[in-house]
Coordinates of C-alpha atoms and ligand atoms in Angstrom, one line a residue:
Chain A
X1 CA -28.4 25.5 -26.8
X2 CA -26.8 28.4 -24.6
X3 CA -29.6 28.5 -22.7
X4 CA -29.8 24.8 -22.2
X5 CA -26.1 24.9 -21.4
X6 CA -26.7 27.5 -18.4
X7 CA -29.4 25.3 -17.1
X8 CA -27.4 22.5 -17.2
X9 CA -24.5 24.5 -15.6
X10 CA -26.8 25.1 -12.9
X11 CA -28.3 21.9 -12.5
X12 CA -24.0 20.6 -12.0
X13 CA -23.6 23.4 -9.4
X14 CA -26.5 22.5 -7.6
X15 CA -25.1 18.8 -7.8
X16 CA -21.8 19.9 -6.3
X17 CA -23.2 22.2 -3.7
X18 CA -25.6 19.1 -2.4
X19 CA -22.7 16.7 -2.3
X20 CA -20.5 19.7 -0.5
X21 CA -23.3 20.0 2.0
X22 CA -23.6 15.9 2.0
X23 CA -20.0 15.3 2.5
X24 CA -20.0 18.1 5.5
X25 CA -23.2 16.3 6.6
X26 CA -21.5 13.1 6.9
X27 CA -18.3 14.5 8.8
X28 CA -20.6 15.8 11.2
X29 CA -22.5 12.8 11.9
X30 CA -19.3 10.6 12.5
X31 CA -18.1 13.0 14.7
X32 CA -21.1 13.4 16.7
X33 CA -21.4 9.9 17.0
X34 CA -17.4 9.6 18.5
X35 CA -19.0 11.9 20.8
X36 CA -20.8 9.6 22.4
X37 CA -18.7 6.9 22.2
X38 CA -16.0 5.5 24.3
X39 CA -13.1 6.3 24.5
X40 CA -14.2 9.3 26.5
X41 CA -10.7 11.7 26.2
X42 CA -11.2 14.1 29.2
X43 CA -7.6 14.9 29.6
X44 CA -7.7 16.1 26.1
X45 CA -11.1 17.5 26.3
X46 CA -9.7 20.2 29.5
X47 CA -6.7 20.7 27.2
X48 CA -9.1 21.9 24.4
X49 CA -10.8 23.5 26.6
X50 CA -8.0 25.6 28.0
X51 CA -6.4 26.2 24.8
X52 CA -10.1 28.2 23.5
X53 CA -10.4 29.8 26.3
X54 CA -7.1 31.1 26.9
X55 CA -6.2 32.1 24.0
X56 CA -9.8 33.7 22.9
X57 CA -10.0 36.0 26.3
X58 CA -7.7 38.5 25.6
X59 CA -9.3 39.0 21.9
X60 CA -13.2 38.3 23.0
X61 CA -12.3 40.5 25.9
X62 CA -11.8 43.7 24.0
X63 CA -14.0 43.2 21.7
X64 CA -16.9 43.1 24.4
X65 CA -15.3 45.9 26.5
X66 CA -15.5 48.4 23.3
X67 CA -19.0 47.1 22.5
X68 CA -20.2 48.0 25.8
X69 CA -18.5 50.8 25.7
X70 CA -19.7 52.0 22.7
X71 CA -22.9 50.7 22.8
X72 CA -23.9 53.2 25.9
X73 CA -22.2 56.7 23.9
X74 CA -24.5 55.2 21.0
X75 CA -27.6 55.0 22.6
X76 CA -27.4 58.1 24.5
X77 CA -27.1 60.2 21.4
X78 CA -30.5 58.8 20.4
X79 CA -32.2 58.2 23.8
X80 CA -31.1 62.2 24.7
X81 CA -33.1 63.2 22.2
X82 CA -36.4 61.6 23.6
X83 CA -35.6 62.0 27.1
X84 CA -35.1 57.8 27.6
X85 CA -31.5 58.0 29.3
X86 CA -33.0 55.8 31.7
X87 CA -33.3 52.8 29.9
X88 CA -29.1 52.7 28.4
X89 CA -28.8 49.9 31.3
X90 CA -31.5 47.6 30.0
X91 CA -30.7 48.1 26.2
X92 CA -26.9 47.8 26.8
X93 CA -27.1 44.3 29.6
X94 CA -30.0 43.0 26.8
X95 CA -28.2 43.8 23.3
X96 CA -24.9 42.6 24.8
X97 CA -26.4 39.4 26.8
X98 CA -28.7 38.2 23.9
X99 CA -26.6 39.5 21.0
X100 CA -23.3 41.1 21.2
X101 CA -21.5 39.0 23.3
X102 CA -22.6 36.0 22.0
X103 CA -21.8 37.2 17.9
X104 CA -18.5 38.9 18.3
X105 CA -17.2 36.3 20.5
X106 CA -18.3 33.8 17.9
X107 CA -16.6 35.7 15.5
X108 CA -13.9 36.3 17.3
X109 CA -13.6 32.5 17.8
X110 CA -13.9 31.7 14.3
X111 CA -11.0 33.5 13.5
X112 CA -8.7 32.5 16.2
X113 CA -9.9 29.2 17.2
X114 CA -11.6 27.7 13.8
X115 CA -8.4 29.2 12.0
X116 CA -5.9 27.1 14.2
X117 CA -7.7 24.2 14.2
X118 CA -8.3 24.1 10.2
X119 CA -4.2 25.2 9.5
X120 CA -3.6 22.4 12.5
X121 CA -5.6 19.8 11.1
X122 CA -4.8 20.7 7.5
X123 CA -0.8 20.1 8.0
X124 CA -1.9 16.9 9.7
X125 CA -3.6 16.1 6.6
X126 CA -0.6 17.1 4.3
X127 CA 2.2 15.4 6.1
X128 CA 0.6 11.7 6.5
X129 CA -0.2 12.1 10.5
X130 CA -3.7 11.7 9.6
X131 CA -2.9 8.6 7.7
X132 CA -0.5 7.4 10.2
X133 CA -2.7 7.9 12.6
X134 CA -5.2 5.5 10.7
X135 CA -2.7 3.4 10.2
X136 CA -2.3 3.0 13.9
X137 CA -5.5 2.4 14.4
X138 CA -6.9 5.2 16.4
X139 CA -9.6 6.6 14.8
X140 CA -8.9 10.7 13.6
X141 CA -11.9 12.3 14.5
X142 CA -12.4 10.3 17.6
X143 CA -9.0 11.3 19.1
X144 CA -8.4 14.7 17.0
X145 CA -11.9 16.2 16.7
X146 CA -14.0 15.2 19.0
X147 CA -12.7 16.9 22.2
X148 CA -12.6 20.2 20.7
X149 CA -16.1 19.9 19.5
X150 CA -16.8 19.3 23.2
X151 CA -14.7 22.4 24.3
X152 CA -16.4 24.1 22.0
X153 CA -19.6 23.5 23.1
X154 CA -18.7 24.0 27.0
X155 CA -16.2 26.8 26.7
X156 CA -18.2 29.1 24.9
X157 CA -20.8 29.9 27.1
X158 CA -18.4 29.9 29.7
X159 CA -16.1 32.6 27.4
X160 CA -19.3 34.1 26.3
X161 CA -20.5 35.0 30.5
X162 CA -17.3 36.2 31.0
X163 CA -17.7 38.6 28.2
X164 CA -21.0 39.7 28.7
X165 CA -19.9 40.7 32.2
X166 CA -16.6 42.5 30.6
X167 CA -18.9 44.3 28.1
X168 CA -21.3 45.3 30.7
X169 CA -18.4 46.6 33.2
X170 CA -17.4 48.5 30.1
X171 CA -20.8 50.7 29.5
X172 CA -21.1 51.0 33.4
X173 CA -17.6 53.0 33.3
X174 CA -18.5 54.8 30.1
X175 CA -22.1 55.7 31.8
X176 CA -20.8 56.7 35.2
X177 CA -17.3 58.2 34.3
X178 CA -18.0 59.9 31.0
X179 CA -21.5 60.7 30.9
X180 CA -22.1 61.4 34.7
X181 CA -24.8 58.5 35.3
X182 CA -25.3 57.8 39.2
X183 CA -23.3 54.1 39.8
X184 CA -25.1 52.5 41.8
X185 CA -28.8 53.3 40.0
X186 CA -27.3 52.2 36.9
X187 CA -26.2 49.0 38.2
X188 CA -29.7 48.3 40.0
X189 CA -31.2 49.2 36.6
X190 CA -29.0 46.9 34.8
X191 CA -30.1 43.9 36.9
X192 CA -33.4 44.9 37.1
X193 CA -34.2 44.5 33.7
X194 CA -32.1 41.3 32.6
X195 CA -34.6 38.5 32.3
X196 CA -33.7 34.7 32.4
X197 CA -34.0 34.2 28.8
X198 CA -31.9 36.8 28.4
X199 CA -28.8 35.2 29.2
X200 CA -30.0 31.9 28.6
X201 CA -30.7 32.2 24.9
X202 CA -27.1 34.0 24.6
X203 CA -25.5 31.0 26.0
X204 CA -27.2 28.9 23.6
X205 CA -26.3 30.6 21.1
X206 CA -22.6 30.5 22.5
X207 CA -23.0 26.5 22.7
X208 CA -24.2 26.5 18.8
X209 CA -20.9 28.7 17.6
X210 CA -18.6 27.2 19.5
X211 CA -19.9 23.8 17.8
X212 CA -20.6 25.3 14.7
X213 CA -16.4 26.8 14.6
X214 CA -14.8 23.5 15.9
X215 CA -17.0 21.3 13.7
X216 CA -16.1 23.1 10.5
X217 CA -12.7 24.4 11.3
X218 CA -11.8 20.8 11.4
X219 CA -13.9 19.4 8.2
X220 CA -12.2 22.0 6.0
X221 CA -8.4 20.8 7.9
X222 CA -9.2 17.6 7.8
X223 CA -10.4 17.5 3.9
X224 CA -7.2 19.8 3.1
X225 CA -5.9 19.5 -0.2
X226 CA -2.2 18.7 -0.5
X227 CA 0.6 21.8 -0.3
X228 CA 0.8 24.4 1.8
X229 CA -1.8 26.2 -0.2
X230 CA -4.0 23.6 0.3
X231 CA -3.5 24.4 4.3
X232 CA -4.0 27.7 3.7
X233 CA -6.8 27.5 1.5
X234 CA -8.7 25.5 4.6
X235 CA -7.7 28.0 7.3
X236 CA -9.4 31.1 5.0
X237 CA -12.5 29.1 3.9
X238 CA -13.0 27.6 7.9
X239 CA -13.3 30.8 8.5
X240 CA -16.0 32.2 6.2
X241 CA -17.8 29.4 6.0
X242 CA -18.0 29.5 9.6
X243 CA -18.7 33.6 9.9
X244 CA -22.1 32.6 7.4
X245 CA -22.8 29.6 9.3
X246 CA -22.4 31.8 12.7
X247 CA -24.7 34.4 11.0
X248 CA -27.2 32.7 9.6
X249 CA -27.7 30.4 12.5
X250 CA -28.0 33.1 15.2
X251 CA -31.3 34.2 13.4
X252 CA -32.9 31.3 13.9
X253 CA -31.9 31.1 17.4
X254 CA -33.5 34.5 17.8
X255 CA -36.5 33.6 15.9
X256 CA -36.7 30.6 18.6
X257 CA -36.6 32.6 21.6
X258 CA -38.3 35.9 19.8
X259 CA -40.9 37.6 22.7
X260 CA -40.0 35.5 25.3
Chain B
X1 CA 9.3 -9.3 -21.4
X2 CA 8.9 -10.7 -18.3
X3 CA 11.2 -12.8 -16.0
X4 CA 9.8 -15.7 -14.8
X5 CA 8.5 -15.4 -11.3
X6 CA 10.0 -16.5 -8.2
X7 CA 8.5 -19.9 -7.5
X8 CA 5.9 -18.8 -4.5
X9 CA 3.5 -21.1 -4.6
X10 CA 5.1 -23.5 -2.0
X11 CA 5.9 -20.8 1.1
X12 CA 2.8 -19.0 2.4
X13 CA 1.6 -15.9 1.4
X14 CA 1.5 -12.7 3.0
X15 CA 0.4 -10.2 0.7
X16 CA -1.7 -11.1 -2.4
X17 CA -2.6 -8.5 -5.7
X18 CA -4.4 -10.8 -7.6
X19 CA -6.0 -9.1 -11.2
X20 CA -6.1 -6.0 -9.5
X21 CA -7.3 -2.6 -11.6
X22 CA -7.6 0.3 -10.2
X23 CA -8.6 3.9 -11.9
X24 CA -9.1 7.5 -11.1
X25 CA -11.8 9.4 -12.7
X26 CA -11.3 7.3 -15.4
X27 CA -7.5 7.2 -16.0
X28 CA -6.2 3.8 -15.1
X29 CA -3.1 3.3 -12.7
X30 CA -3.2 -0.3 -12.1
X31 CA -4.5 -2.8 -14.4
X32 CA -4.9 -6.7 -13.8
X33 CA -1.6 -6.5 -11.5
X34 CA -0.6 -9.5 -10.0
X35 CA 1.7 -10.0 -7.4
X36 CA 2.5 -12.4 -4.7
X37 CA 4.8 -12.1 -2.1
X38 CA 5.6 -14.4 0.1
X39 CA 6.5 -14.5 4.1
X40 CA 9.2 -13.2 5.3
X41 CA 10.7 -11.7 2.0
X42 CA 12.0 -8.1 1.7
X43 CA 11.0 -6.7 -1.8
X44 CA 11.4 -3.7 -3.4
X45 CA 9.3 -1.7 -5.7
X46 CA 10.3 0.6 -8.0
X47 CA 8.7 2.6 -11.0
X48 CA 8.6 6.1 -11.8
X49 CA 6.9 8.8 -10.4
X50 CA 3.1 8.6 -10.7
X51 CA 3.3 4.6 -12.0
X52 CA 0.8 3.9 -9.0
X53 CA 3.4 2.6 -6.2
X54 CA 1.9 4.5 -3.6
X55 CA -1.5 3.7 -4.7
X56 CA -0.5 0.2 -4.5
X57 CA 0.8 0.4 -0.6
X58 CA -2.5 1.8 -0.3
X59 CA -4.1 -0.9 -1.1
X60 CA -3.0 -2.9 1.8
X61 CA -3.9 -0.7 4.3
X62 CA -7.1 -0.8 3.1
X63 CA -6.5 3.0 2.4
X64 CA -7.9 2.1 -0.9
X65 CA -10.0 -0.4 -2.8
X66 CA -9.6 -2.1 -5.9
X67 CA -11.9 -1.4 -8.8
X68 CA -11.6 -5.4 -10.1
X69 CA -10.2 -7.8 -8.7
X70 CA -8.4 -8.4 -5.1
X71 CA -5.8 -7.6 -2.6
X72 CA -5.6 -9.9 0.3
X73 CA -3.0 -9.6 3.3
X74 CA -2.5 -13.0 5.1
X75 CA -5.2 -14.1 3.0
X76 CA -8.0 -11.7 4.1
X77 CA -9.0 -8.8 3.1
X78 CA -7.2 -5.7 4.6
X79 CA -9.8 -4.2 7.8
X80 CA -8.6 -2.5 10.9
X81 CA -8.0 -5.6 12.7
X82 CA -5.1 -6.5 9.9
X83 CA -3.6 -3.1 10.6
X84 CA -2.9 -4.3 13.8
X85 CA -0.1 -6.3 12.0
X86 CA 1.0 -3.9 10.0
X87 CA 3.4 -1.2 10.3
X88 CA 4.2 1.9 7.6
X89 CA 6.8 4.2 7.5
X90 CA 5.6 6.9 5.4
X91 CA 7.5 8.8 3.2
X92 CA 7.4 12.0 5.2
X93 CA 7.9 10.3 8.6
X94 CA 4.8 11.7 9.3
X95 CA 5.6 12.3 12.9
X96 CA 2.7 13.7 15.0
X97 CA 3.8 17.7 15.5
X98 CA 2.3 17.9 19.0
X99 CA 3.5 14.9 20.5
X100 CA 7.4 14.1 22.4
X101 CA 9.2 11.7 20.2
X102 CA 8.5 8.8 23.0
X103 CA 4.7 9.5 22.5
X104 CA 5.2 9.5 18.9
X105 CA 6.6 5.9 19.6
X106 CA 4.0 4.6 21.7
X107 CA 1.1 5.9 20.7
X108 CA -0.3 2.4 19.6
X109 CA 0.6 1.1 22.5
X110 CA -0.2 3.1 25.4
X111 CA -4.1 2.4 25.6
X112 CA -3.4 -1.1 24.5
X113 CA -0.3 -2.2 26.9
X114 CA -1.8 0.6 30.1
X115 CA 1.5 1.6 30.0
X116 CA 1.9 4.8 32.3
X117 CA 4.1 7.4 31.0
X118 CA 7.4 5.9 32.6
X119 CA 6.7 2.4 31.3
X120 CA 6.0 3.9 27.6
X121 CA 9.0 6.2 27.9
X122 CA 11.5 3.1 28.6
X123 CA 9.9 1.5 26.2
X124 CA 10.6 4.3 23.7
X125 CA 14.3 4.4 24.7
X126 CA 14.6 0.9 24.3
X127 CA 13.2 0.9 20.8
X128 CA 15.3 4.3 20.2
X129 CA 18.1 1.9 20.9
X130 CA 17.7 -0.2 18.1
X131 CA 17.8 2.5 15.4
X132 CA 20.9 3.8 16.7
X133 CA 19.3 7.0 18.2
X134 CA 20.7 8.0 22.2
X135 CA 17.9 8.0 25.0
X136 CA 17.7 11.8 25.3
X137 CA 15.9 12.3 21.5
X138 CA 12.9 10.4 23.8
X139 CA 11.9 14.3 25.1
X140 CA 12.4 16.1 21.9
X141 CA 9.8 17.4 19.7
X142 CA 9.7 16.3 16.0
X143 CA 10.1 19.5 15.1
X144 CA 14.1 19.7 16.5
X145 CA 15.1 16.6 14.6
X146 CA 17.4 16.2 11.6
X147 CA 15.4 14.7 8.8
X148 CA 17.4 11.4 9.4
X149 CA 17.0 11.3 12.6
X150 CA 13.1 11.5 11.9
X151 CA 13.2 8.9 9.6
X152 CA 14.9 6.5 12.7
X153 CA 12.1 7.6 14.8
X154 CA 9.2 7.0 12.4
X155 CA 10.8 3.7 11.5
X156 CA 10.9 3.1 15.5
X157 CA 7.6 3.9 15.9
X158 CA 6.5 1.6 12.6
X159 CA 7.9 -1.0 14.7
X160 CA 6.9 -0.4 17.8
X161 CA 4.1 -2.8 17.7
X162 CA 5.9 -5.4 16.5
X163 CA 4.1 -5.8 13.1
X164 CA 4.5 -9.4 10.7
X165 CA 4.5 -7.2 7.5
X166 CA 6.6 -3.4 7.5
X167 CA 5.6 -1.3 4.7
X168 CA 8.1 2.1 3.4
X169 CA 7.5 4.7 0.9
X170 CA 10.1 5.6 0.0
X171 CA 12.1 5.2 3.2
X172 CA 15.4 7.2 2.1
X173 CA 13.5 10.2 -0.3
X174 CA 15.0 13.6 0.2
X175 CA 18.0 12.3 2.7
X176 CA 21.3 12.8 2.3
X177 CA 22.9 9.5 1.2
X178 CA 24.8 8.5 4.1
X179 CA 21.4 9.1 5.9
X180 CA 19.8 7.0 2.9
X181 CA 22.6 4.6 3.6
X182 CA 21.5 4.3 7.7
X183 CA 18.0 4.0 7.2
X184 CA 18.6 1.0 4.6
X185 CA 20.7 -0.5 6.6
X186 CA 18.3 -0.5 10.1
X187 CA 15.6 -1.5 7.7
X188 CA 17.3 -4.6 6.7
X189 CA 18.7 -5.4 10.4
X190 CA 15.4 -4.8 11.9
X191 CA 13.5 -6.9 9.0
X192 CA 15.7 -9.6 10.3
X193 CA 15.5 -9.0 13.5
X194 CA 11.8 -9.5 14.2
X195 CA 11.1 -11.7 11.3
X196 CA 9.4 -8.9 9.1
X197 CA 7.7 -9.4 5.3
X198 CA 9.1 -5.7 4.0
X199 CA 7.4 -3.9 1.4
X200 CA 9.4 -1.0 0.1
X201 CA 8.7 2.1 -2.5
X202 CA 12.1 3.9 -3.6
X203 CA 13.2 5.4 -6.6
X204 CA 17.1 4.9 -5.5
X205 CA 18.4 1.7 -6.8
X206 CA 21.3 1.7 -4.5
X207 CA 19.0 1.5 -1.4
X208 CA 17.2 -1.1 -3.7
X209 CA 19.6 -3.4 -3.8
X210 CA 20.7 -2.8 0.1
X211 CA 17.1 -3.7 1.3
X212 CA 15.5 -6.0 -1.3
X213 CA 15.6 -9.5 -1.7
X214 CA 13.8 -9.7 -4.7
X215 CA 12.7 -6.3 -7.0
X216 CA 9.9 -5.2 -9.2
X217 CA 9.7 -2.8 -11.6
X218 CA 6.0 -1.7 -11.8
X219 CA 5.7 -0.1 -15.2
X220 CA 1.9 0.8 -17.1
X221 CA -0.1 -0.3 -14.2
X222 CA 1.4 -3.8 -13.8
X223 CA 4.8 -5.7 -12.7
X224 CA 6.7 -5.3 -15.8
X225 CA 9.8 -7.1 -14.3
X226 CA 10.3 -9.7 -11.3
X227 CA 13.8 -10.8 -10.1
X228 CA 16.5 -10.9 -8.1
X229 CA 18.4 -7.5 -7.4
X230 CA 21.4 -8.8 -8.8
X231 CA 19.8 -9.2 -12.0
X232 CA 18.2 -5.5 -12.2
X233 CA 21.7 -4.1 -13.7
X234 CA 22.0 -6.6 -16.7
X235 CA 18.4 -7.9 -17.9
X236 CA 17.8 -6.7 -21.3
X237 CA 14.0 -6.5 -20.7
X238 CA 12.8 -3.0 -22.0
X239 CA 11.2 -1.7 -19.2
X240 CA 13.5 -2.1 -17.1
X241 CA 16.0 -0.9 -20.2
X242 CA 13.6 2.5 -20.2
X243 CA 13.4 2.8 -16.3
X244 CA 17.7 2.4 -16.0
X245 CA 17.9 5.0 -18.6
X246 CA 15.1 7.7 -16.7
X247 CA 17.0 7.3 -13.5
X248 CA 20.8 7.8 -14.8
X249 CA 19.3 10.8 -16.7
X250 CA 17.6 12.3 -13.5
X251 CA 20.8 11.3 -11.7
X252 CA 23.4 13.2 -13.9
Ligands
ATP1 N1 -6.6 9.5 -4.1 C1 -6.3 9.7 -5.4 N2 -7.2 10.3 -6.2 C2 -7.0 10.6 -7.5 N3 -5.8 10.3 -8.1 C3 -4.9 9.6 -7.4 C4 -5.1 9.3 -6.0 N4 -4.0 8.7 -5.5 C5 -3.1 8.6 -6.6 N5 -3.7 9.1 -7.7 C6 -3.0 9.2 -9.0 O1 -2.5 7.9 -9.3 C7 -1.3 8.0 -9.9 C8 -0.3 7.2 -9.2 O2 0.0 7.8 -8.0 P1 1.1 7.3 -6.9 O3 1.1 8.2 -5.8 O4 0.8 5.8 -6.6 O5 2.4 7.4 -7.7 P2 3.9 6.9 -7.2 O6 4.3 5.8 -8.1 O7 3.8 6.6 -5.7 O8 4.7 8.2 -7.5 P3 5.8 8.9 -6.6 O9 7.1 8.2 -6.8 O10 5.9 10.3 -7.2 O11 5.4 8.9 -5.2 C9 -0.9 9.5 -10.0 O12 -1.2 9.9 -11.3 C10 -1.9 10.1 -9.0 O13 -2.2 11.4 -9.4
MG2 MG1 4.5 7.7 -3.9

């Protein structure tokens, strides 16, 4: 009896977990499908655009200053002690190009970006406007959701180049003016090293976050539940969902371009 | 029990509910409702909180779709070419946050008409005009409005399209009543004006009898009471009995 009840309680969970994941499914499709659909929105595409990277620069910019910073004291406590001081550039430009700069920005994003997007979309939901706007006949997710999906996608990398070459400028002070590196060999080493794939895989990996944090930041605003809770509730779980999603998907993306 | 209906079988219908049920898991918030309501006609729903008003606006919009039975809008089925004859106020305004009060107006129209901003701004005053509201509310954000004066702009803006059929929940909920008293009393002028069928939600009986030209009471998931306003005060059915009761109890 008890046991049949747990297996049944798991067999419910599992139900509601695959509908969760079908319903999220669903709100993906339909908005990849506006996507690539007229109306194309640019004006509200740049707008999106502007508005991530604006406002994530600041935040993504420190973060990937520190981390280079703090990425060359690191490994020169452990390189010093097998005499491999020489290769700090390569493991700092190839941890922050293919890792760092593309995670913590995502991060970063998902709390700033995915977070306004779920609390914006959410009070839309609460007051009507998403009705209204239904009512109107302008389709939501066309005119709400898809052009930050696209900024997403685009202004990542772009936020995620700019970082790399903050983070990097960050070790290279660190290197030369605290730990007496010569600047100019440093910099040649750090170029030296940095392959293609490098960057490219961290861009793609930018491209994947920034959809994955627009895409879900406005599923959970956009299903809100009524109240202010419910607003809050969207903002909090947009943003862990989206930190797991972030996670989980940048090891597959490093399994994909593993050795090359 | 209930009056006898309005004869509305000779004028043509706009909005049919015809044996309509509808449930939620499982608990039942309209059943067999019929209604009819004819062109041009301004009625007025009322019923208590939760009796399924809302759900029943929803069911013209096509917002939501009956379990049995049907709901037809100029004899069709609601889709999103209907809507295009429709207009709803919504009980919060519902005002878009990020949008100027003369975008909020013409936001159905601008890709339609290919208005540029100019053209949709005069347009905006124009229909600002007509709910008593001065030019210069056209640059202001929702946000700096009195709750009123959101009300005139989302009742603009309902408008603004010209619809046959206007829809309000509860057009004068959680205004102050000389604001209640302004929004009735464009409602009515603009039904009027452009030849409107008006369906409106409201739990106020005074606005009732300001907008409506015939009232129902919807009471246990169907119209338990169909009649002129005038009569609302004196029938002895018990609904409406019950209902006059609830409200002068809330009310004192
Ligand atoms: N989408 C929905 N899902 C589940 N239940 C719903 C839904 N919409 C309405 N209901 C339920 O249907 C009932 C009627 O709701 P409705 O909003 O129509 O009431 P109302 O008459 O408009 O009340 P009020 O005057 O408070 O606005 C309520 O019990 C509500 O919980
Ligand atoms: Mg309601």
């Amino acid at each position: 009896m008890s046991v049949l009840g747990f297996v049944g309680w798991i067999g419910y969970r599992s139900l509601g977990f695959l509908g969760a994941i079908g319903h999220f499914t669903l709100f993906m499709s339909m908005a990849i499908s506006q996507t690539l659909t007229p109306p194309y929105r640019p004006r509200r595409i740049l707008s999106a655009c502007l508005d991530l990277a604006l406002l994530s620069l600041p935040v993504v910019g420190l973060t990937a200053i520190f981390s280079g910073m703090v990425l060359v004291l690191q490994s020169y406590t452990g390189f010093a002690r097998i005499s491999a001081e020489s290769a700090i550039p390569q493991v700092v430009v190839v941890s922050l190009t293919r890792e760092l700069g593309p995670v913590l920005a995502g991060l970063m994003i998902a709390g700033r970006v995915g977070a306004a997007i779920a609390a914006e979309l959410g009070t839309m939901r609460v007051s009507d406007q998403i009705e209204a706007m239904q009512a109107m006949i302008k389709d939501p997710i066309s005119y709400l959701v898809v052009p930050r999906l696209i900024a997403g996608v685009i202004a990542m990398p772009i936020l995620v180049l700019v970082a790399d070459t903050i983070g990097v400028m960050g070790g290279y002070m660190v290197a030369v003016y605290r730990l007496g590196f010569n600047s100019a060999s440093y910099l040649n080493a750090t170029f030296e090293f940095l392959e293609f794939y490098d960057v490219v895989s961290g861009l793609v990996k930018a491209a994947v976050f920034g959809f994955i944090v627009t895409v879900v930041g406005a599923y959970k605003g956009y299903y809100a539940s009524s109240g202010a809770q419910g607003v809050g509730r969207a903002t909090t779980s947009a943003v862990v969902l989206s930190a797991i999603l972030i996670l989980v998907s940048n090891y597959l993306i490093t399994e994909a371009f593993f050795n090359r | 029990m209930t009056d006898p209906t309005p004869q509305a079988s000779a004028q043509e219908l706009e909005i049919q509910f015809i044996n309509v049920s509808k449930a939620f898991n499982g608990r039942s918030v309209l059943s067999d409702l019929n209604l009819a309501i004819p062109k041009r006609q301004s009625i007025v729903i009322l019923g208590r909180s939760g009796s399924g008003k809302s759900v029943m606006l929803k069911h013209i919009t096509g917002a939501l779709h009956p379990d049995r039975g049907q709901v037809l809008v100029k004899g069709r089925k609601p889709d999103r070419a209907l809507m295009e004859s429709i207009g709803v106020l919504f009980q919060q305004g519902a005002l878009f946050d990020s949008m100027k009060v003369w975008e909020n107006i013409t936001f159905s129209l601008r890709d339609v008409e290919g208005w540029n901003a100019r053209q949709a701004r005069e347009f905006a005053i124009y229909l600002l005009e007509q709910v008593d509201l001065a030019a210069d509310v056209a640059d202001k954000y929702p946000r700096d409005l009195s709750g009123g004066m959101a009300k005139r702009v989302a009742l603009a803006r309902a408008v603004s399209t010209r619809p046959e059929i206007l829809l309000c929940d509860e057009p004068t909920t959680g205004l102050d009543p000389v604001s209640g008293l302004v929004i009735d009393t464009l409602i009515r002028r603009l039904v009027d004006q452009f030849n409107m069928t008006c369906l409106t939600i409201t739990h106020d009986l005074a606005s009732a009898q300001r907008i409506a030209d015939r009232l129902v009471l919807l009471a246990d998931g169907r119209i338990a009471w169909d009649g002129a306003p005038a009569d609302f005060a004196t029938t002895d059915n018990s609904a409406v009995v019950a209902y006059r009761r609830a409200v002068s109890q809330t009310h004192v």
